Amino acid sequence: MFLVNRLEDVELPPIGATDVLVKMLAAPINPSDINMIQGTYAILPDLPAVGGNEGVAQIVEVGGQVTSLKAGDWVIPKDAGLGTWRTAAVLAEDDVISLPNNIPLLSAATLGVNPCTALRMLADFEDLKPGDSVIQNAANSGVGQAVIQIAAAKGISTINVVRDRPEFTQLSDRLKAMGGTHVIKEEALRRPEMKEMFKTCPKPKLALNGVGGKSATELLRHLQYGGSMVTYGGMAKKPVTVPVSALIFKDVKVRGFWVTQWKRDHSSDGKAFRAMLDELCQLVQQGKLTAPACTEVSLQDYGEALDSAMQPFTSAKQVLIM
């Protein structure tokens, strides 16, 4: 797939009464951004368009009727499609929401998508209590790392599945240091050691699938009766196959989640999104939620960053620094 991207100077429009002028500070490159460029995402902007759906900016100036924001505030997009891979923008007041500016820059830049996805999936599908467990594939992804940390803060165990790789031991140690309870390879899901693990760890009520294909099917096998598997990504680009036995004899629930849709469903009053961001920022301030491993790249070097973001087994999120 050939991605047509280039850096351009664009004149900013005048600041309207309900607009804000922002200076972009940092913006990550997420898989959904790549999909949008490739034309395979659920939201496709009119072309030409500015890439990037996530990032943090600082308010430079506000229009005369702006009441919720002031110069110096940090803000992130309320919705996808805003175009964050740029140095500055004039945006509507209602298109952004403020964050405390005393949290780390990389945490702020990566807060609006993956940690929100993780928190909602842990909260909205099963009634999880301290001592319960969750199983997830793609445990090394941005969502996976957020799931580990948020679950640990709530006293929930995580069984974290990753693909085998040469540096598996280092990765396992890193995920456990974040709060992961167990870290296993994909191949281990069908091995007898799973039975041994479940002697000390309860069978999961919730499975989180960011891969699809065989990996998703294997997660389903380990759910407890009546549990839920929630799919939020499909990195394997293969369909989710659900064994008939899992539906009949275990009555599992197969669901999907897209954080953009959640934000739109809750956009009318804004209180739910505000409460979620406040909860996540509190975890950040308490040192219980850190940004994923990031590589900071100058906006001028966006081409290298895009190439790196598309490599398999990527351990670090590429973040454009403006």
PDB file of C-alpha atoms in Angstrom:
ATOM      1  CA  MET A   1       0.000   0.000   0.000  1.00  0.00           C
ATOM      2  CA  PHE A   2       1.492   3.339  -1.078  1.00  0.00           C
ATOM      3  CA  LEU A   3       0.715   6.135   1.339  1.00  0.00           C
ATOM      4  CA  VAL A   4       0.609   9.598  -0.210  1.00  0.00           C
ATOM      5  CA  ASN A   5       1.682  12.056   2.465  1.00  0.00           C
ATOM      6  CA  ARG A   6       3.534  15.322   2.355  1.00  0.00           C
ATOM      7  CA  LEU A   7       4.346  18.223   4.621  1.00  0.00           C
ATOM      8  CA  GLU A   8       2.743  21.514   3.581  1.00  0.00           C
ATOM      9  CA  ASP A   9       2.460  25.059   4.895  1.00  0.00           C
ATOM     10  CA  VAL A  10      -1.194  26.060   5.193  1.00  0.00           C
ATOM     11  CA  GLU A  11      -2.556  29.471   6.171  1.00  0.00           C
ATOM     12  CA  LEU A  12      -4.709  29.404   9.283  1.00  0.00           C
ATOM     13  CA  PRO A  13      -8.252  30.798   9.110  1.00  0.00           C
ATOM     14  CA  PRO A  14      -9.223  33.742  11.351  1.00  0.00           C
ATOM     15  CA  ILE A  15     -10.326  32.914  14.906  1.00  0.00           C
ATOM     16  CA  GLY A  16     -14.121  33.080  15.181  1.00  0.00           C
ATOM     17  CA  ALA A  17     -16.032  34.037  18.320  1.00  0.00           C
ATOM     18  CA  THR A  18     -16.395  30.402  19.437  1.00  0.00           C
ATOM     19  CA  ASP A  19     -13.003  29.202  18.134  1.00  0.00           C
ATOM     20  CA  VAL A  20      -9.631  28.582  19.755  1.00  0.00           C
ATOM     21  CA  LEU A  21      -6.153  28.867  18.288  1.00  0.00           C
ATOM     22  CA  VAL A  22      -4.023  25.940  19.426  1.00  0.00           C
ATOM     23  CA  LYS A  23      -0.374  25.008  19.184  1.00  0.00           C
ATOM     24  CA  MET A  24      -0.038  21.237  18.772  1.00  0.00           C
ATOM     25  CA  LEU A  25       2.478  19.782  21.200  1.00  0.00           C
ATOM     26  CA  ALA A  26       2.571  16.057  20.429  1.00  0.00           C
ATOM     27  CA  ALA A  27       0.527  13.562  18.391  1.00  0.00           C
ATOM     28  CA  PRO A  28       0.946   9.781  18.164  1.00  0.00           C
ATOM     29  CA  ILE A  29       0.653   7.559  15.110  1.00  0.00           C
ATOM     30  CA  ASN A  30      -1.969   4.898  15.862  1.00  0.00           C
ATOM     31  CA  PRO A  31      -3.006   1.895  13.725  1.00  0.00           C
ATOM     32  CA  SER A  32      -6.332   3.635  13.031  1.00  0.00           C
ATOM     33  CA  ASP A  33      -4.430   6.605  11.570  1.00  0.00           C
ATOM     34  CA  ILE A  34      -2.661   4.277   9.131  1.00  0.00           C
ATOM     35  CA  ASN A  35      -5.978   2.600   8.255  1.00  0.00           C
ATOM     36  CA  MET A  36      -7.521   6.010   7.582  1.00  0.00           C
ATOM     37  CA  ILE A  37      -4.699   6.908   5.177  1.00  0.00           C
ATOM     38  CA  GLN A  38      -5.085   3.509   3.483  1.00  0.00           C
ATOM     39  CA  GLY A  39      -8.813   4.105   3.072  1.00  0.00           C
ATOM     40  CA  THR A  40      -9.834   1.085   5.176  1.00  0.00           C
ATOM     41  CA  TYR A  41     -11.116   2.851   8.311  1.00  0.00           C
ATOM     42  CA  ALA A  42     -14.742   3.494   9.250  1.00  0.00           C
ATOM     43  CA  ILE A  43     -14.189   7.270   9.081  1.00  0.00           C
ATOM     44  CA  LEU A  44     -12.660   8.692   5.917  1.00  0.00           C
ATOM     45  CA  PRO A  45     -12.164  12.457   5.641  1.00  0.00           C
ATOM     46  CA  ASP A  46     -12.587  14.454   2.445  1.00  0.00           C
ATOM     47  CA  LEU A  47      -9.230  14.861   0.723  1.00  0.00           C
ATOM     48  CA  PRO A  48      -6.867  16.600   1.046  1.00  0.00           C
ATOM     49  CA  ALA A  49      -6.897  16.073   4.816  1.00  0.00           C
ATOM     50  CA  VAL A  50      -4.599  16.423   7.814  1.00  0.00           C
ATOM     51  CA  GLY A  51      -3.682  13.052   9.337  1.00  0.00           C
ATOM     52  CA  GLY A  52      -3.845  12.106  12.995  1.00  0.00           C
ATOM     53  CA  ASN A  53      -6.800  11.499  15.311  1.00  0.00           C
ATOM     54  CA  GLU A  54      -5.117  11.950  18.683  1.00  0.00           C
ATOM     55  CA  GLY A  55      -2.737  14.362  20.365  1.00  0.00           C
ATOM     56  CA  VAL A  56      -2.408  17.178  22.862  1.00  0.00           C
ATOM     57  CA  ALA A  57      -2.372  20.903  22.104  1.00  0.00           C
ATOM     58  CA  GLN A  58      -2.016  24.107  24.093  1.00  0.00           C
ATOM     59  CA  ILE A  59      -4.471  26.970  23.784  1.00  0.00           C
ATOM     60  CA  VAL A  60      -2.764  30.112  22.441  1.00  0.00           C
ATOM     61  CA  GLU A  61      -5.793  32.374  21.955  1.00  0.00           C
ATOM     62  CA  VAL A  62      -9.571  32.122  22.406  1.00  0.00           C
ATOM     63  CA  GLY A  63     -12.490  33.783  20.627  1.00  0.00           C
ATOM     64  CA  GLY A  64     -14.628  36.350  22.408  1.00  0.00           C
ATOM     65  CA  GLN A  65     -17.467  33.943  23.253  1.00  0.00           C
ATOM     66  CA  VAL A  66     -15.323  31.031  24.465  1.00  0.00           C
ATOM     67  CA  THR A  67     -16.099  30.270  28.122  1.00  0.00           C
ATOM     68  CA  SER A  68     -14.735  26.795  28.906  1.00  0.00           C
ATOM     69  CA  LEU A  69     -11.096  27.324  27.852  1.00  0.00           C
ATOM     70  CA  LYS A  70      -8.338  29.879  28.340  1.00  0.00           C
ATOM     71  CA  ALA A  71      -4.833  30.504  27.006  1.00  0.00           C
ATOM     72  CA  GLY A  72      -2.351  27.984  28.406  1.00  0.00           C
ATOM     73  CA  ASP A  73      -4.863  25.137  28.810  1.00  0.00           C
ATOM     74  CA  TRP A  74      -3.978  21.719  27.406  1.00  0.00           C
ATOM     75  CA  VAL A  75      -6.658  20.144  25.217  1.00  0.00           C
ATOM     76  CA  ILE A  76      -7.253  16.914  23.288  1.00  0.00           C
ATOM     77  CA  PRO A  77      -9.800  16.168  20.524  1.00  0.00           C
ATOM     78  CA  LYS A  78     -13.293  15.107  21.554  1.00  0.00           C
ATOM     79  CA  ASP A  79     -13.740  13.044  18.365  1.00  0.00           C
ATOM     80  CA  ALA A  80     -11.748  11.385  15.602  1.00  0.00           C
ATOM     81  CA  GLY A  81     -10.935  13.146  12.340  1.00  0.00           C
ATOM     82  CA  LEU A  82      -9.662  16.444  13.742  1.00  0.00           C
ATOM     83  CA  GLY A  83      -6.239  16.152  12.094  1.00  0.00           C
ATOM     84  CA  THR A  84      -3.534  16.384  14.760  1.00  0.00           C
ATOM     85  CA  TRP A  85      -0.354  16.009  12.679  1.00  0.00           C
ATOM     86  CA  ARG A  86       0.261  19.752  12.384  1.00  0.00           C
ATOM     87  CA  THR A  87       1.904  22.547  14.317  1.00  0.00           C
ATOM     88  CA  ALA A  88      -1.159  24.766  14.828  1.00  0.00           C
ATOM     89  CA  ALA A  89      -4.902  24.864  14.151  1.00  0.00           C
ATOM     90  CA  VAL A  90      -8.005  26.972  14.614  1.00  0.00           C
ATOM     91  CA  LEU A  91     -10.666  24.703  16.117  1.00  0.00           C
ATOM     92  CA  ALA A  92     -14.166  25.068  17.499  1.00  0.00           C
ATOM     93  CA  GLU A  93     -14.344  25.262  21.294  1.00  0.00           C
ATOM     94  CA  ASP A  94     -16.710  22.270  21.259  1.00  0.00           C
ATOM     95  CA  ASP A  95     -14.229  20.094  19.329  1.00  0.00           C
ATOM     96  CA  VAL A  96     -11.731  19.846  22.199  1.00  0.00           C
ATOM     97  CA  ILE A  97     -11.731  19.063  25.910  1.00  0.00           C
ATOM     98  CA  SER A  98      -9.230  20.168  28.542  1.00  0.00           C
ATOM     99  CA  LEU A  99      -6.698  18.077  30.464  1.00  0.00           C
ATOM    100  CA  PRO A 100      -4.584  19.054  33.462  1.00  0.00           C
ATOM    101  CA  ASN A 101      -1.244  20.390  32.201  1.00  0.00           C
ATOM    102  CA  ASN A 102       0.698  18.848  35.087  1.00  0.00           C
ATOM    103  CA  ILE A 103       0.662  15.309  33.656  1.00  0.00           C
ATOM    104  CA  PRO A 104       3.501  14.044  31.427  1.00  0.00           C
ATOM    105  CA  LEU A 105       3.294  15.248  27.817  1.00  0.00           C
ATOM    106  CA  LEU A 106       3.330  11.722  26.357  1.00  0.00           C
ATOM    107  CA  SER A 107       0.556  10.623  28.733  1.00  0.00           C
ATOM    108  CA  ALA A 108      -1.583  13.557  27.611  1.00  0.00           C
ATOM    109  CA  ALA A 109      -0.841  12.915  23.922  1.00  0.00           C
ATOM    110  CA  THR A 110      -1.869   9.245  24.146  1.00  0.00           C
ATOM    111  CA  LEU A 111      -4.770   9.472  26.618  1.00  0.00           C
ATOM    112  CA  GLY A 112      -7.762   9.971  24.316  1.00  0.00           C
ATOM    113  CA  VAL A 113      -7.884   6.645  22.461  1.00  0.00           C
ATOM    114  CA  ASN A 114      -6.158   3.624  24.015  1.00  0.00           C
ATOM    115  CA  PRO A 115      -6.658   4.276  27.759  1.00  0.00           C
ATOM    116  CA  CYS A 116     -10.282   5.319  27.069  1.00  0.00           C
ATOM    117  CA  THR A 117     -10.817   2.086  25.116  1.00  0.00           C
ATOM    118  CA  ALA A 118      -9.265   0.039  27.923  1.00  0.00           C
ATOM    119  CA  LEU A 119     -11.289   1.695  30.691  1.00  0.00           C
ATOM    120  CA  ARG A 120     -14.605   1.377  28.872  1.00  0.00           C
ATOM    121  CA  MET A 121     -14.076  -2.307  28.022  1.00  0.00           C
ATOM    122  CA  LEU A 122     -13.170  -3.095  31.634  1.00  0.00           C
ATOM    123  CA  ALA A 123     -16.200  -1.175  32.927  1.00  0.00           C
ATOM    124  CA  ASP A 124     -19.034  -1.678  30.448  1.00  0.00           C
ATOM    125  CA  PHE A 125     -19.331  -5.377  29.593  1.00  0.00           C
ATOM    126  CA  GLU A 126     -18.887  -7.427  32.780  1.00  0.00           C
ATOM    127  CA  ASP A 127     -19.268  -6.544  36.445  1.00  0.00           C
ATOM    128  CA  LEU A 128     -15.617  -7.028  37.376  1.00  0.00           C
ATOM    129  CA  LYS A 129     -14.626  -7.021  41.036  1.00  0.00           C
ATOM    130  CA  PRO A 130     -11.235  -7.209  42.778  1.00  0.00           C
ATOM    131  CA  GLY A 131      -9.937 -10.781  42.420  1.00  0.00           C
ATOM    132  CA  ASP A 132     -11.617 -11.359  39.034  1.00  0.00           C
ATOM    133  CA  SER A 133      -9.508 -11.942  35.948  1.00  0.00           C
ATOM    134  CA  VAL A 134      -9.399 -10.732  32.332  1.00  0.00           C
ATOM    135  CA  ILE A 135      -7.626 -12.395  29.403  1.00  0.00           C
ATOM    136  CA  GLN A 136      -6.372 -10.357  26.448  1.00  0.00           C
ATOM    137  CA  ASN A 137      -4.339 -10.790  23.291  1.00  0.00           C
ATOM    138  CA  ALA A 138      -2.226  -7.959  21.816  1.00  0.00           C
ATOM    139  CA  ALA A 139      -1.179  -7.339  25.412  1.00  0.00           C
ATOM    140  CA  ASN A 140       1.824  -5.315  24.249  1.00  0.00           C
ATOM    141  CA  SER A 141      -0.330  -2.856  22.285  1.00  0.00           C
ATOM    142  CA  GLY A 142      -1.260   0.582  23.576  1.00  0.00           C
ATOM    143  CA  VAL A 143      -4.681  -0.713  24.625  1.00  0.00           C
ATOM    144  CA  GLY A 144      -3.126  -3.839  26.146  1.00  0.00           C
ATOM    145  CA  GLN A 145      -0.706  -1.884  28.302  1.00  0.00           C
ATOM    146  CA  ALA A 146      -3.511   0.403  29.486  1.00  0.00           C
ATOM    147  CA  VAL A 147      -5.699  -2.637  30.306  1.00  0.00           C
ATOM    148  CA  ILE A 148      -2.895  -4.100  32.441  1.00  0.00           C
ATOM    149  CA  GLN A 149      -2.407  -0.910  34.444  1.00  0.00           C
ATOM    150  CA  ILE A 150      -6.072   0.042  34.910  1.00  0.00           C
ATOM    151  CA  ALA A 151      -6.975  -3.541  35.869  1.00  0.00           C
ATOM    152  CA  ALA A 152      -4.106  -3.673  38.388  1.00  0.00           C
ATOM    153  CA  ALA A 153      -5.319  -0.403  39.936  1.00  0.00           C
ATOM    154  CA  LYS A 154      -8.742  -2.035  40.395  1.00  0.00           C
ATOM    155  CA  GLY A 155      -7.349  -5.300  41.828  1.00  0.00           C
ATOM    156  CA  ILE A 156      -8.215  -7.309  38.696  1.00  0.00           C
ATOM    157  CA  SER A 157      -5.796  -9.986  37.441  1.00  0.00           C
ATOM    158  CA  THR A 158      -4.745 -10.030  33.789  1.00  0.00           C
ATOM    159  CA  ILE A 159      -3.697 -12.941  31.604  1.00  0.00           C
ATOM    160  CA  ASN A 160      -1.694 -11.315  28.844  1.00  0.00           C
ATOM    161  CA  VAL A 161      -1.133 -13.084  25.537  1.00  0.00           C
ATOM    162  CA  VAL A 162       1.604 -11.950  23.131  1.00  0.00           C
ATOM    163  CA  ARG A 163       3.146 -13.384  19.990  1.00  0.00           C
ATOM    164  CA  ASP A 164       6.429 -15.234  20.437  1.00  0.00           C
ATOM    165  CA  ARG A 165       9.503 -13.144  19.658  1.00  0.00           C
ATOM    166  CA  PRO A 166      13.258 -13.229  20.365  1.00  0.00           C
ATOM    167  CA  GLU A 167      12.956 -10.753  23.271  1.00  0.00           C
ATOM    168  CA  PHE A 168       9.912 -12.457  24.851  1.00  0.00           C
ATOM    169  CA  THR A 169      11.515 -12.616  28.328  1.00  0.00           C
ATOM    170  CA  GLN A 170      12.251  -8.869  28.381  1.00  0.00           C
ATOM    171  CA  LEU A 171       8.721  -8.104  27.160  1.00  0.00           C
ATOM    172  CA  SER A 172       7.197 -10.408  29.764  1.00  0.00           C
ATOM    173  CA  ASP A 173       9.212  -8.731  32.515  1.00  0.00           C
ATOM    174  CA  ARG A 174       8.114  -5.290  31.287  1.00  0.00           C
ATOM    175  CA  LEU A 175       4.401  -6.192  31.207  1.00  0.00           C
ATOM    176  CA  LYS A 176       4.631  -7.768  34.667  1.00  0.00           C
ATOM    177  CA  ALA A 177       6.385  -4.667  35.993  1.00  0.00           C
ATOM    178  CA  MET A 178       3.351  -2.679  34.777  1.00  0.00           C
ATOM    179  CA  GLY A 179       1.066  -4.913  36.836  1.00  0.00           C
ATOM    180  CA  GLY A 180       0.387  -7.847  34.498  1.00  0.00           C
ATOM    181  CA  THR A 181      -0.354 -11.029  36.464  1.00  0.00           C
ATOM    182  CA  HIS A 182       0.530 -13.614  33.801  1.00  0.00           C
ATOM    183  CA  VAL A 183       2.256 -13.190  30.425  1.00  0.00           C
ATOM    184  CA  ILE A 184       2.031 -16.110  27.995  1.00  0.00           C
ATOM    185  CA  LYS A 185       2.745 -16.842  24.332  1.00  0.00           C
ATOM    186  CA  GLU A 186      -0.064 -17.473  21.838  1.00  0.00           C
ATOM    187  CA  GLU A 187       0.992 -21.140  21.546  1.00  0.00           C
ATOM    188  CA  ALA A 188       0.525 -21.681  25.297  1.00  0.00           C
ATOM    189  CA  LEU A 189      -3.241 -21.118  25.063  1.00  0.00           C
ATOM    190  CA  ARG A 190      -3.801 -24.765  24.066  1.00  0.00           C
ATOM    191  CA  ARG A 191      -1.236 -26.326  26.368  1.00  0.00           C
ATOM    192  CA  PRO A 192      -1.763 -28.148  29.696  1.00  0.00           C
ATOM    193  CA  GLU A 193      -0.050 -25.352  31.647  1.00  0.00           C
ATOM    194  CA  MET A 194      -3.232 -23.300  31.253  1.00  0.00           C
ATOM    195  CA  LYS A 195      -5.004 -25.764  33.547  1.00  0.00           C
ATOM    196  CA  GLU A 196      -2.212 -25.319  36.074  1.00  0.00           C
ATOM    197  CA  MET A 197      -2.556 -21.547  35.885  1.00  0.00           C
ATOM    198  CA  PHE A 198      -6.299 -21.712  36.515  1.00  0.00           C
ATOM    199  CA  LYS A 199      -5.678 -23.556  39.789  1.00  0.00           C
ATOM    200  CA  THR A 200      -4.456 -20.269  41.244  1.00  0.00           C
ATOM    201  CA  CYS A 201      -6.162 -17.744  38.950  1.00  0.00           C
ATOM    202  CA  PRO A 202      -9.937 -17.670  38.333  1.00  0.00           C
ATOM    203  CA  LYS A 203     -11.207 -18.288  34.809  1.00  0.00           C
ATOM    204  CA  PRO A 204     -11.731 -14.907  33.149  1.00  0.00           C
ATOM    205  CA  LYS A 205     -15.145 -13.254  32.929  1.00  0.00           C
ATOM    206  CA  LEU A 206     -13.892 -11.022  30.123  1.00  0.00           C
ATOM    207  CA  ALA A 207     -11.728 -11.551  27.042  1.00  0.00           C
ATOM    208  CA  LEU A 208     -10.401  -8.587  25.041  1.00  0.00           C
ATOM    209  CA  ASN A 209      -9.571  -9.282  21.406  1.00  0.00           C
ATOM    210  CA  GLY A 210      -7.453  -6.945  19.321  1.00  0.00           C
ATOM    211  CA  VAL A 211      -6.179  -9.587  16.897  1.00  0.00           C
ATOM    212  CA  GLY A 212      -8.947 -11.796  15.465  1.00  0.00           C
ATOM    213  CA  GLY A 213      -8.465 -15.146  13.732  1.00  0.00           C
ATOM    214  CA  LYS A 214      -7.249 -18.155  15.729  1.00  0.00           C
ATOM    215  CA  SER A 215      -6.085 -15.978  18.597  1.00  0.00           C
ATOM    216  CA  ALA A 216      -9.649 -14.814  19.271  1.00  0.00           C
ATOM    217  CA  THR A 217     -10.986 -18.377  19.146  1.00  0.00           C
ATOM    218  CA  GLU A 218      -8.393 -19.476  21.705  1.00  0.00           C
ATOM    219  CA  LEU A 219      -9.352 -16.641  24.067  1.00  0.00           C
ATOM    220  CA  LEU A 220     -12.984 -17.766  23.897  1.00  0.00           C
ATOM    221  CA  ARG A 221     -12.067 -21.282  25.050  1.00  0.00           C
ATOM    222  CA  HIS A 222     -10.848 -19.971  28.386  1.00  0.00           C
ATOM    223  CA  LEU A 223     -13.821 -17.753  29.295  1.00  0.00           C
ATOM    224  CA  GLN A 224     -15.935 -18.808  32.238  1.00  0.00           C
ATOM    225  CA  TYR A 225     -19.617 -19.649  31.697  1.00  0.00           C
ATOM    226  CA  GLY A 226     -21.558 -16.612  30.463  1.00  0.00           C
ATOM    227  CA  GLY A 227     -18.437 -14.499  29.964  1.00  0.00           C
ATOM    228  CA  SER A 228     -17.923 -11.884  27.248  1.00  0.00           C
ATOM    229  CA  MET A 229     -15.374 -11.507  24.488  1.00  0.00           C
ATOM    230  CA  VAL A 230     -15.086  -7.915  23.279  1.00  0.00           C
ATOM    231  CA  THR A 231     -13.361  -7.253  19.958  1.00  0.00           C
ATOM    232  CA  TYR A 232     -11.811  -3.813  19.475  1.00  0.00           C
ATOM    233  CA  GLY A 233      -9.255  -4.533  16.730  1.00  0.00           C
ATOM    234  CA  GLY A 234      -8.306  -7.025  14.043  1.00  0.00           C
ATOM    235  CA  MET A 235      -4.550  -6.914  13.546  1.00  0.00           C
ATOM    236  CA  ALA A 236      -4.473 -10.401  11.986  1.00  0.00           C
ATOM    237  CA  LYS A 237      -7.003  -9.224   9.361  1.00  0.00           C
ATOM    238  CA  LYS A 238      -8.824 -12.545   9.791  1.00  0.00           C
ATOM    239  CA  PRO A 239     -12.430 -13.104  10.901  1.00  0.00           C
ATOM    240  CA  VAL A 240     -13.410 -14.088  14.421  1.00  0.00           C
ATOM    241  CA  THR A 241     -14.553 -17.725  14.460  1.00  0.00           C
ATOM    242  CA  VAL A 242     -16.803 -18.684  17.359  1.00  0.00           C
ATOM    243  CA  PRO A 243     -17.079 -22.416  18.169  1.00  0.00           C
ATOM    244  CA  VAL A 244     -20.703 -23.556  18.374  1.00  0.00           C
ATOM    245  CA  SER A 245     -19.908 -25.298  21.679  1.00  0.00           C
ATOM    246  CA  ALA A 246     -18.878 -21.985  23.240  1.00  0.00           C
ATOM    247  CA  LEU A 247     -22.279 -20.512  22.398  1.00  0.00           C
ATOM    248  CA  ILE A 248     -24.372 -23.521  23.423  1.00  0.00           C
ATOM    249  CA  PHE A 249     -22.567 -24.911  26.441  1.00  0.00           C
ATOM    250  CA  LYS A 250     -20.873 -21.778  27.810  1.00  0.00           C
ATOM    251  CA  ASP A 251     -23.367 -19.136  26.626  1.00  0.00           C
ATOM    252  CA  VAL A 252     -20.541 -16.719  25.878  1.00  0.00           C
ATOM    253  CA  LYS A 253     -21.348 -13.247  24.623  1.00  0.00           C
ATOM    254  CA  VAL A 254     -19.485 -11.895  21.581  1.00  0.00           C
ATOM    255  CA  ARG A 255     -19.420  -8.105  21.452  1.00  0.00           C
ATOM    256  CA  GLY A 256     -17.573  -5.280  19.732  1.00  0.00           C
ATOM    257  CA  PHE A 257     -16.314  -1.902  20.904  1.00  0.00           C
ATOM    258  CA  TRP A 258     -15.265   1.282  19.085  1.00  0.00           C
ATOM    259  CA  VAL A 259     -14.321   4.180  21.340  1.00  0.00           C
ATOM    260  CA  THR A 260     -15.230   6.750  18.651  1.00  0.00           C
ATOM    261  CA  GLN A 261     -18.814   5.491  18.693  1.00  0.00           C
ATOM    262  CA  TRP A 262     -18.871   5.609  22.496  1.00  0.00           C
ATOM    263  CA  LYS A 263     -17.734   9.246  22.422  1.00  0.00           C
ATOM    264  CA  ARG A 264     -20.419  10.129  19.882  1.00  0.00           C
ATOM    265  CA  ASP A 265     -23.122   8.326  21.870  1.00  0.00           C
ATOM    266  CA  HIS A 266     -22.162  10.372  24.943  1.00  0.00           C
ATOM    267  CA  SER A 267     -21.489  13.707  23.219  1.00  0.00           C
ATOM    268  CA  SER A 268     -24.795  15.390  24.066  1.00  0.00           C
ATOM    269  CA  ASP A 269     -23.893  16.333  27.648  1.00  0.00           C
ATOM    270  CA  GLY A 270     -20.142  15.639  27.814  1.00  0.00           C
ATOM    271  CA  LYS A 271     -20.287  14.580  31.465  1.00  0.00           C
ATOM    272  CA  ALA A 272     -19.449  10.914  30.829  1.00  0.00           C
ATOM    273  CA  PHE A 273     -16.352  11.753  28.754  1.00  0.00           C
ATOM    274  CA  ARG A 274     -15.251  14.342  31.321  1.00  0.00           C
ATOM    275  CA  ALA A 275     -15.646  11.809  34.149  1.00  0.00           C
ATOM    276  CA  MET A 276     -13.662   9.190  32.220  1.00  0.00           C
ATOM    277  CA  LEU A 277     -10.794  11.592  31.499  1.00  0.00           C
ATOM    278  CA  ASP A 278     -10.757  12.724  35.140  1.00  0.00           C
ATOM    279  CA  GLU A 279     -10.505   9.091  36.295  1.00  0.00           C
ATOM    280  CA  LEU A 280      -7.667   8.375  33.864  1.00  0.00           C
ATOM    281  CA  CYS A 281      -5.788  11.567  34.752  1.00  0.00           C
ATOM    282  CA  GLN A 282      -6.074  10.698  38.433  1.00  0.00           C
ATOM    283  CA  LEU A 283      -4.452   7.317  37.717  1.00  0.00           C
ATOM    284  CA  VAL A 284      -1.691   9.117  35.778  1.00  0.00           C
ATOM    285  CA  GLN A 285      -1.116  11.551  38.644  1.00  0.00           C
ATOM    286  CA  GLN A 286      -0.961   8.646  41.108  1.00  0.00           C
ATOM    287  CA  GLY A 287       1.689   6.923  38.976  1.00  0.00           C
ATOM    288  CA  LYS A 288      -0.657   4.004  38.237  1.00  0.00           C
ATOM    289  CA  LEU A 289      -1.034   4.693  34.497  1.00  0.00           C
ATOM    290  CA  THR A 290       1.939   5.573  32.331  1.00  0.00           C
ATOM    291  CA  ALA A 291       2.169   6.200  28.592  1.00  0.00           C
ATOM    292  CA  PRO A 292       3.205   3.236  26.453  1.00  0.00           C
ATOM    293  CA  ALA A 293       6.807   3.066  25.310  1.00  0.00           C
ATOM    294  CA  CYS A 294       7.150   5.943  22.839  1.00  0.00           C
ATOM    295  CA  THR A 295       9.673   7.109  20.270  1.00  0.00           C
ATOM    296  CA  GLU A 296       9.598  10.885  19.880  1.00  0.00           C
ATOM    297  CA  VAL A 297      10.044  12.026  16.271  1.00  0.00           C
ATOM    298  CA  SER A 298      10.138  15.542  14.831  1.00  0.00           C
ATOM    299  CA  LEU A 299       7.205  16.391  12.566  1.00  0.00           C
ATOM    300  CA  GLN A 300       9.785  17.018   9.810  1.00  0.00           C
ATOM    301  CA  ASP A 301      10.694  13.311  10.002  1.00  0.00           C
ATOM    302  CA  TYR A 302       7.089  12.103   9.723  1.00  0.00           C
ATOM    303  CA  GLY A 303       8.004   9.696   6.884  1.00  0.00           C
ATOM    304  CA  GLU A 304      10.397   7.719   9.075  1.00  0.00           C
ATOM    305  CA  ALA A 305       7.814   7.668  11.857  1.00  0.00           C
ATOM    306  CA  LEU A 306       5.107   6.287   9.532  1.00  0.00           C
ATOM    307  CA  ASP A 307       7.476   3.592   8.247  1.00  0.00           C
ATOM    308  CA  SER A 308       8.380   2.579  11.811  1.00  0.00           C
ATOM    309  CA  ALA A 309       4.727   2.532  12.893  1.00  0.00           C
ATOM    310  CA  MET A 310       3.923  -0.003  10.158  1.00  0.00           C
ATOM    311  CA  GLN A 311       6.617  -2.514  11.118  1.00  0.00           C
ATOM    312  CA  PRO A 312       5.568  -5.810  12.774  1.00  0.00           C
ATOM    313  CA  PHE A 313       6.423  -6.423  16.448  1.00  0.00           C
ATOM    314  CA  THR A 314       6.600  -2.682  17.025  1.00  0.00           C
ATOM    315  CA  SER A 315       7.289  -2.118  20.720  1.00  0.00           C
ATOM    316  CA  ALA A 316       7.255   1.684  20.746  1.00  0.00           C
ATOM    317  CA  LYS A 317       4.516   4.086  19.660  1.00  0.00           C
ATOM    318  CA  GLN A 318       5.743   6.770  17.260  1.00  0.00           C
ATOM    319  CA  VAL A 319       4.864  10.239  18.574  1.00  0.00           C
ATOM    320  CA  LEU A 320       5.284  13.357  16.440  1.00  0.00           C
ATOM    321  CA  ILE A 321       6.711  16.271  18.434  1.00  0.00           C
ATOM    322  CA  MET A 322       5.852  19.698  17.046  1.00  0.00           C
TER     323      MET A 322
END
